[in-house]
Amino acid sequence: MTGNLNGMAEDLYLGIKDLPIVSPHGHCDPGWFATDAPFPNPAELLVIPDHYVFRMLYSQGIPLSELGVGEEGRKKDPRAVFRTFAEHWHLFLGTPSRIWMNYVLHETLGVSEELSSRTADLIYDKIAEKLAQPDFRPRALFDRFGIEVLATTDSALDTLTQHQDIRASGWGRRVVPTFRPDGVLDGADPEFVQNLNKLAELTGCDLDSYDGYLNALRMRRAYFIQLGCTATDHGIERVQTEWLEDPDALYQRLRRREGTEQDAHRFYGHMLIEMAQMSVDDGLTMQIHAGSKRNTNHAVMRDFGRDKGADIPIAMDWVTGLEALLNRVGNSAELRIILFTLDEGTYARELAPMAGHWPCLRIGPPWWFHDSPAGIARYFDQVVETAGYYNLAGFNDDTRAFLSIPARHDLWRRGVAIHLAEQVSRGYFCRDSAEYVARLLAVDLAKLVYGLQS
Amino acid sequence: MTGNLNGMAEDLYLGIKDLPIVSPHGHCDPGWFATDAPFPNPAELLVIPDHYVFRMLYSQGIPLSELGVGEEGRKKDPRAVFRTFAEHWHLFLGTPSRIWMNYVLHETLGVSEELSSRTADLIYDKIAEKLAQPDFRPRALFDRFGIEVLATTDSALDTLTQHQDIRASGWGRRVVPTFRPDGVLDGADPEFVQNLNKLAELTGCDLDSYDGYLNALRMRRAYFIQLGCTATDHGIERVQTEWLEDPDALYQRLRRREGTEQDAHRFYGHMLIEMAQMSVDDGLTMQIHAGSKRNTNHAVMRDFGRDKGADIPIAMDWVTGLEALLNRVGNSAELRIILFTLDEGTYARELAPMAGHWPCLRIGPPWWFHDSPAGIARYFDQVVETAGYYNLAGFNDDTRAFLSIPARHDLWRRGVAIHLAEQVSRGYFCRDSAEYVARLLAVDLAKLVYGLQS
Amino acid sequence: MTGNLNGMAEDLYLGIKDLPIVSPHGHCDPGWFATDAPFPNPAELLVIPDHYVFRMLYSQGIPLSELGVGEEGRKKDPRAVFRTFAEHWHLFLGTPSRIWMNYVLHETLGVSEELSSRTADLIYDKIAEKLAQPDFRPRALFDRFGIEVLATTDSALDTLTQHQDIRASGWGRRVVPTFRPDGVLDGADPEFVQNLNKLAELTGCDLDSYDGYLNALRMRRAYFIQLGCTATDHGIERVQTEWLEDPDALYQRLRRREGTEQDAHRFYGHMLIEMAQMSVDDGLTMQIHAGSKRNTNHAVMRDFGRDKGADIPIAMDWVTGLEALLNRVGNSAELRIILFTLDEGTYARELAPMAGHWPCLRIGPPWWFHDSPAGIARYFDQVVETAGYYNLAGFNDDTRAFLSIPARHDLWRRGVAIHLAEQVSRGYFCRDSAEYVARLLAVDLAKLVYGLQS
């Protein structure tokens, strides 16, 4: 059980519980579906790659290397890693990680025991046994999970070979790439120049001029679209946009590695507008994930690399940050830009009023730290009255933990049901409307906003 | 139905449901009551002037001109405008606009059908028929709504002719003006110098000197007071106050159109303090509405003008912003300053602690985007424990949609009942206290804080 | 009754209601327990020293001097002060002050009447009679309240004579000091140089050099530890840390009174890191209370002094502010730093993600304006899902009103029970886990995080 619901909420939940899963944003490895190789072992499946899990253990003094993370971690026996995790299972009380993990263990993997140091080995063996079975290979799980479409997130420089392989395999399921161009837009990235070289190579464009650079980006977008892509994605710390009169000047400076950090921010802010304009042309939905200060723990960054749980949200100013972009393209009713925030203070203050005015804007679902029962409740509480439902973007699981996909959609659908049951019980709208909105939020809005209907 | 309540909340609601309406801040046209002419048609009554309504439709791609807005919009057939609105009625699910509109249609206009493209014409005709009846003229509705007093918002340069006409008409109801001097205080207003000229004309004061300017302002306040005015109102983007040692210098620069924007902000910040000092003298309650970045959509501003749904809240710092003003006049127990915020993050952090200390401060009700069921709940949740009830200012409907006044007061009264029922059920105070506080919040505090008792 | 609970919440509450009180942070006077003298009178016990009480009365126009505050206030008849308070008892409706005061009156002092102008004298006499009885002396109340350990807050320059007296008295209860070094770290304090002179005197260290200064601080810490101290405490406006390469330069400038305010902030920011490093060595838990702009009412500051209700929270940026400190010592699993915020916007955005990563960090309980039913609910709602329970620091009463200690712990325990009952009812965890977490939050976490187990 991931949660008890009563009466109306239960009914609304049952009406959407088994709808197909539309997963328009996430970080699954397309290779899983290209090769359909079995998942290696319980620790590598459930613990080692999950920064939600190891950050919490680390916060209570458990070294990352004990959790299989990093070079030294990779030498650890996976069973020992799983044991360490199981011993500290109590630390997850009250967190969505615990709800998701319980769902995965009980619903997906058929484990009936509770995690603890006592049951660690037993559960490890049970899972390992399952993973060896054909029913637990990636493609079989994809079907069992009822996934209608799954989007991965792919560098603009990715050749998408695995996506090609999936298409060529005749499997017939829909796994699509997402165009993530940060590496070729962010002049502060240490590999920016190298990335531009790769971009030139891949496209055959002459990147000496800014126009050539734009052409190369257009070509990559077109290539992604050929493989089913319907959206782009940008991950940035702070939103700052500006239409440059002479972008080439900054472009050249950054290419020569002579730009300052501020130059890089201004250039990226200009490129966000260029990307939005390309979206008007080619129809790709644009996603902006903003507000996380990355890698704030320098020692962890040095020893274990990026994405190790030390990314911390910061206060945002979406109004000023998007002013230039919106005033250039925001009145287009064909354009769709989805905003994801980590600063919940902006839900009611900025995002809902903005999405409730600008034709292009949609509000992304609660993300990262806020994809949780209380986070979902705060989201509905703070965005719906001003933005309505039709300016929302449905749900994203945003996960690299494939097995957690059904768990996360289930948690969202329960949250939807709880919210709507409350609306009905307060008399704000009737049961029929609630059922209709429930389907919207569970599946239809995501398809609509990401252009995944067909 | 605008909401179901259970048990205690229902009882508390029924105890205040039919109390008279005190509306101390809003944007009704005094001309309605001066002439008592019938309202023109359903679209001009319910859709075209309501930025809550057309912003939401615009956000989903419907051109403003289709909604009767702007020059081209004015050429539209009102029935076609109403149809467009009715066809997109589902977009308002979850918003307070839908609750208010349903109340207006069902309770006030006696329409029993649900809005939809199918019923649009039928409902249009029913409303048009009502509007032709004497019972639906402004004065009749005023009485039917049980309005005890209604304040309008009027430029400092307004001659208040319509207010005079109301008084002269012998109608005997209380409609009072509110003194809104932004146009003659804000040196960044393109019409500032013109406005000063008008001010000189109206008052006969010599505006060449700062002292003459202050005198003119005092005279206008006195004139408003003669016509029943009890309050002033300021609408500003960010709160910034400063007591200038030599205000005349800035005044002269702004009069010569030589001031910078920062000069204008500093001058307005000084004038807020002057206005507060005048309030100490003449007893006018001071209202500060702050925190909205106006007209963020330049194309909409250019083509359709101000107040078209593109005003977006921004983060506020009330503590620093009011420091100079409060340290000059804030310890006066006779002065009343009501603060309205759009940044809910400041409810518990700044406004409640400030109102819980400074004798002059009161917290205005949830405003604009937050005058809604969840917005009201968040307000009580976040201000009461620190500010108590007596540092609140009761309710404002703040509307230019006359018909929505009873709907908005009803929604507030339900919110009050829900909040108080919870306080009682948790044992924080008894039923009698709740009944007493319910009346305070519904009517008495507004009268007290706005000096409308007599 | 301070609140009604139903079913599961009631059961969970009853399971922790009578657990001993651990009070690891507060502002009781150790002299009370050293001398065990009776409390003087009801006004001096319940009204005059309580800024929660007099700020609210002041906000409604009652002069502080009428409330016994300040020089003139001290001349007031305490009975008159108490009467003024009782007459305005309705102003506290909806505030935690009212809940605490009712608990003190009814549960602790056995008064059955409700406070009002009618009952003021009667209640005054009843309380005065109680205070004259041996059962109502500080030590007897300490035992009756079930206090296991009580920490006071003491200047780094305090000789702790009263703590020595308590120990020497053979009373055998645990009252421990807390090391509060603001006066000797904050170069902007007008008494900074004087304080350094006292520090030199107390320790015999040569404070001409920065090294001597550090040694003196270490010696004072060691002295506090001898008398049972387990924690330090810092009260600062904004968090700003920086590791200075040459701290001696700034130190010398500040000692010569030649430093700017910015110098003082930078120096304090460096010293926070030094203090954290000393904590790694000597094991003292570090507390940082930040985010209050102090003494914003200049007239009240001038006439009545500090801590008179005009301290107002401001927006915080913990992420940038603690960056230098955390990157120097934050990966230490032995170090414990507790963060207290007044900007609830940072709960979910900053503090929970930070505490859910950094091994040293714990989140302090809701503090000051937020130690209230709704404040506690918002805290659990916003921190638990990301930080879990084990990164919290249990409860602090933080009070200088000794009699309110059981009332405040009781309110917290009810809040804990309500939160956990909801978790169970939603199915997020089982009853057994809830009972376990209830004890954690009521007592065990505070002991653990403050090193008070032994």
Coordinates of N, CA and C in Angstrom, one line a residue, chain A residues 152-237:
Chain A
T152 N 13.3 9.7 -23.4 CA 14.6 9.8 -22.7 C 15.1 11.2 -22.8
T153 N 16.3 11.5 -22.2 CA 16.9 12.8 -22.3 C 18.3 12.6 -22.9
D154 N 18.5 13.3 -24.1 CA 19.7 13.0 -24.8 C 20.5 14.3 -25.2
S155 N 21.8 14.2 -25.1 CA 22.6 15.3 -25.5 C 22.4 15.7 -26.9
A156 N 22.5 17.0 -27.2 CA 22.3 17.4 -28.6 C 23.4 16.7 -29.5
L157 N 24.4 16.2 -28.9 CA 25.5 15.6 -29.7 C 25.4 14.1 -29.8
D158 N 24.3 13.6 -29.2 CA 24.1 12.1 -29.2 C 23.8 11.7 -30.6
T159 N 24.4 10.5 -31.0 CA 24.0 10.0 -32.3 C 22.7 9.3 -32.3
L160 N 22.2 9.0 -31.1 CA 20.9 8.3 -31.0 C 20.9 6.9 -31.6
T161 N 22.1 6.3 -31.6 CA 22.2 5.0 -32.1 C 21.2 4.0 -31.5
Q162 N 21.1 4.1 -30.1 CA 20.2 3.2 -29.5 C 18.8 3.4 -29.8
H163 N 18.4 4.7 -30.0 CA 17.0 5.0 -30.5 C 16.8 4.4 -31.9
Q164 N 17.9 4.5 -32.7 CA 17.8 3.8 -34.0 C 17.6 2.3 -33.9
D165 N 18.4 1.8 -33.0 CA 18.3 0.3 -32.8 C 16.9 -0.1 -32.3
I166 N 16.4 0.7 -31.4 CA 15.0 0.3 -30.9 C 14.0 0.3 -32.1
R167 N 14.1 1.3 -33.0 CA 13.2 1.4 -34.1 C 13.4 0.3 -35.1
A168 N 14.7 0.0 -35.3 CA 15.1 -1.1 -36.3 C 14.7 -2.5 -35.8
S169 N 14.6 -2.6 -34.4 CA 14.4 -3.9 -33.9 C 13.0 -4.5 -34.2
G170 N 12.1 -3.7 -34.6 CA 10.7 -4.2 -34.8 C 9.9 -4.4 -33.5
W171 N 10.5 -4.0 -32.4 CA 9.7 -4.1 -31.1 C 8.4 -3.4 -31.2
G172 N 8.4 -2.2 -31.8 CA 7.1 -1.5 -32.0 C 6.6 -0.7 -30.9
R173 N 7.4 -0.5 -29.8 CA 7.0 0.4 -28.7 C 7.6 1.7 -28.9
R174 N 7.0 2.7 -28.3 CA 7.4 4.1 -28.5 C 8.3 4.6 -27.4
V175 N 9.6 4.7 -27.8 CA 10.6 5.3 -26.9 C 11.2 6.4 -27.8
V176 N 11.1 7.7 -27.3 CA 11.6 8.8 -28.1 C 12.6 9.6 -27.4
P177 N 13.5 10.2 -28.1 CA 14.5 11.1 -27.5 C 14.0 12.5 -27.2
T178 N 14.7 13.2 -26.3 CA 14.5 14.6 -26.0 C 15.8 15.4 -26.3
F179 N 15.7 16.5 -26.9 CA 16.8 17.3 -27.4 C 17.3 18.2 -26.2
R180 N 18.5 17.8 -25.7 CA 19.0 18.6 -24.5 C 20.3 19.2 -25.0
P181 N 20.3 20.5 -25.3 CA 21.4 21.2 -25.9 C 22.3 21.9 -25.0
D182 N 22.2 21.8 -23.6 CA 23.0 22.6 -22.7 C 24.5 22.6 -23.1
G183 N 25.0 21.5 -23.4 CA 26.5 21.4 -23.7 C 27.0 22.3 -24.8
V184 N 26.1 22.6 -25.8 CA 26.5 23.4 -26.9 C 25.9 24.8 -26.8
L185 N 25.3 25.1 -25.7 CA 24.7 26.5 -25.5 C 25.4 27.2 -24.4
D186 N 26.0 26.4 -23.5 CA 26.5 27.0 -22.2 C 28.0 27.3 -22.4
G187 N 28.4 28.5 -22.6 CA 29.8 28.9 -22.8 C 30.6 28.7 -21.6
A188 N 30.0 28.5 -20.4 CA 30.7 28.3 -19.2 C 31.1 26.8 -19.0
D189 N 30.5 25.9 -19.8 CA 30.8 24.5 -19.7 C 32.3 24.3 -20.2
P190 N 33.1 23.7 -19.3 CA 34.5 23.5 -19.7 C 34.7 22.9 -21.1
E191 N 33.7 22.1 -21.5 CA 33.8 21.4 -22.7 C 33.1 22.1 -23.9
F192 N 32.8 23.3 -23.7 CA 32.0 24.0 -24.7 C 32.6 24.0 -26.1
V193 N 33.9 24.3 -26.2 CA 34.6 24.4 -27.5 C 34.7 23.0 -28.1
Q194 N 35.1 22.1 -27.3 CA 35.1 20.7 -27.8 C 33.7 20.3 -28.3
N195 N 32.7 20.6 -27.6 CA 31.3 20.3 -28.0 C 31.0 20.9 -29.3
L196 N 31.4 22.2 -29.5 CA 31.1 22.8 -30.8 C 31.9 22.1 -31.9
N197 N 33.1 21.6 -31.6 CA 33.8 20.9 -32.6 C 33.0 19.6 -33.0
K198 N 32.5 18.9 -32.0 CA 31.7 17.7 -32.3 C 30.5 18.1 -33.1
L199 N 29.9 19.2 -32.7 CA 28.7 19.6 -33.4 C 29.0 19.9 -34.9
A200 N 30.1 20.5 -35.2 CA 30.5 20.8 -36.6 C 30.7 19.4 -37.3
E201 N 31.4 18.5 -36.6 CA 31.6 17.2 -37.2 C 30.3 16.5 -37.6
L202 N 29.4 16.5 -36.6 CA 28.1 15.8 -36.8 C 27.3 16.3 -37.9
T203 N 27.3 17.7 -38.1 CA 26.4 18.3 -39.0 C 27.1 18.7 -40.3
G204 N 28.4 18.8 -40.3 CA 29.0 19.3 -41.5 C 28.9 20.8 -41.6
C205 N 28.4 21.5 -40.6 CA 28.2 22.9 -40.7 C 29.5 23.6 -40.4
D206 N 29.6 24.8 -40.9 CA 30.8 25.7 -40.6 C 30.5 26.5 -39.3
L207 N 31.1 26.1 -38.2 CA 30.7 26.8 -37.0 C 31.6 28.1 -36.7
D208 N 32.3 28.5 -37.7 CA 33.0 29.8 -37.5 C 32.1 31.0 -37.4
S209 N 30.9 30.9 -38.0 CA 30.0 32.0 -37.9 C 28.8 31.6 -37.0
Y210 N 28.2 32.6 -36.5 CA 27.0 32.4 -35.6 C 25.9 31.8 -36.5
D211 N 25.8 32.2 -37.7 CA 24.7 31.6 -38.6 C 24.9 30.1 -38.8
G212 N 26.2 29.8 -39.0 CA 26.5 28.3 -39.1 C 26.1 27.6 -37.9
Y213 N 26.4 28.2 -36.8 CA 26.0 27.6 -35.5 C 24.5 27.3 -35.4
L214 N 23.8 28.4 -35.7 CA 22.3 28.2 -35.7 C 21.8 27.1 -36.6
N215 N 22.4 27.1 -37.8 CA 22.1 26.0 -38.7 C 22.4 24.6 -38.2
A216 N 23.5 24.5 -37.6 CA 23.9 23.2 -37.0 C 22.8 22.8 -36.0
L217 N 22.4 23.7 -35.1 CA 21.4 23.4 -34.1 C 20.1 23.0 -34.8
R218 N 19.7 23.7 -35.8 CA 18.5 23.3 -36.5 C 18.6 21.9 -37.1
M219 N 19.8 21.6 -37.6 CA 19.9 20.3 -38.2 C 19.8 19.2 -37.1
R220 N 20.4 19.4 -36.0 CA 20.3 18.4 -34.9 C 18.9 18.3 -34.5
R221 N 18.2 19.4 -34.3 CA 16.7 19.3 -34.0 C 16.0 18.4 -35.0
A222 N 16.2 18.7 -36.2 CA 15.5 18.0 -37.3 C 15.9 16.5 -37.2
Y223 N 17.1 16.2 -36.9 CA 17.5 14.8 -36.8 C 16.8 14.1 -35.6
F224 N 16.7 14.8 -34.5 CA 16.0 14.3 -33.3 C 14.5 14.0 -33.7
I225 N 13.9 15.0 -34.4 CA 12.5 14.9 -34.7 C 12.3 13.6 -35.6
Q226 N 13.2 13.3 -36.5 CA 13.1 12.1 -37.3 C 12.9 10.9 -36.4
L227 N 13.6 10.9 -35.3 CA 13.5 9.7 -34.4 C 12.4 9.9 -33.3
G228 N 11.5 10.7 -33.6 CA 10.3 10.7 -32.7 C 10.3 11.8 -31.6
C229 N 11.4 12.6 -31.6 CA 11.5 13.6 -30.5 C 10.4 14.7 -30.7
T230 N 9.8 15.1 -29.5 CA 8.7 16.1 -29.6 C 9.1 17.3 -28.6
A231 N 10.2 17.2 -28.0 CA 10.5 18.2 -27.0 C 12.0 18.5 -26.8
T232 N 12.3 19.7 -26.3 CA 13.7 20.0 -25.9 C 13.7 20.2 -24.4
D233 N 14.9 20.2 -23.9 CA 15.0 20.4 -22.4 C 16.2 21.2 -22.1
H234 N 16.0 22.2 -21.2 CA 17.1 23.0 -20.7 C 17.2 23.0 -19.2
G235 N 18.4 22.7 -18.7 CA 18.7 22.7 -17.3 C 19.6 23.9 -16.9
I236 N 19.1 24.9 -16.2 CA 19.9 26.1 -15.9 C 19.7 26.5 -14.5
E237 N 20.7 27.2 -14.0 CA 20.7 27.6 -12.6 C 19.7 28.7 -12.4

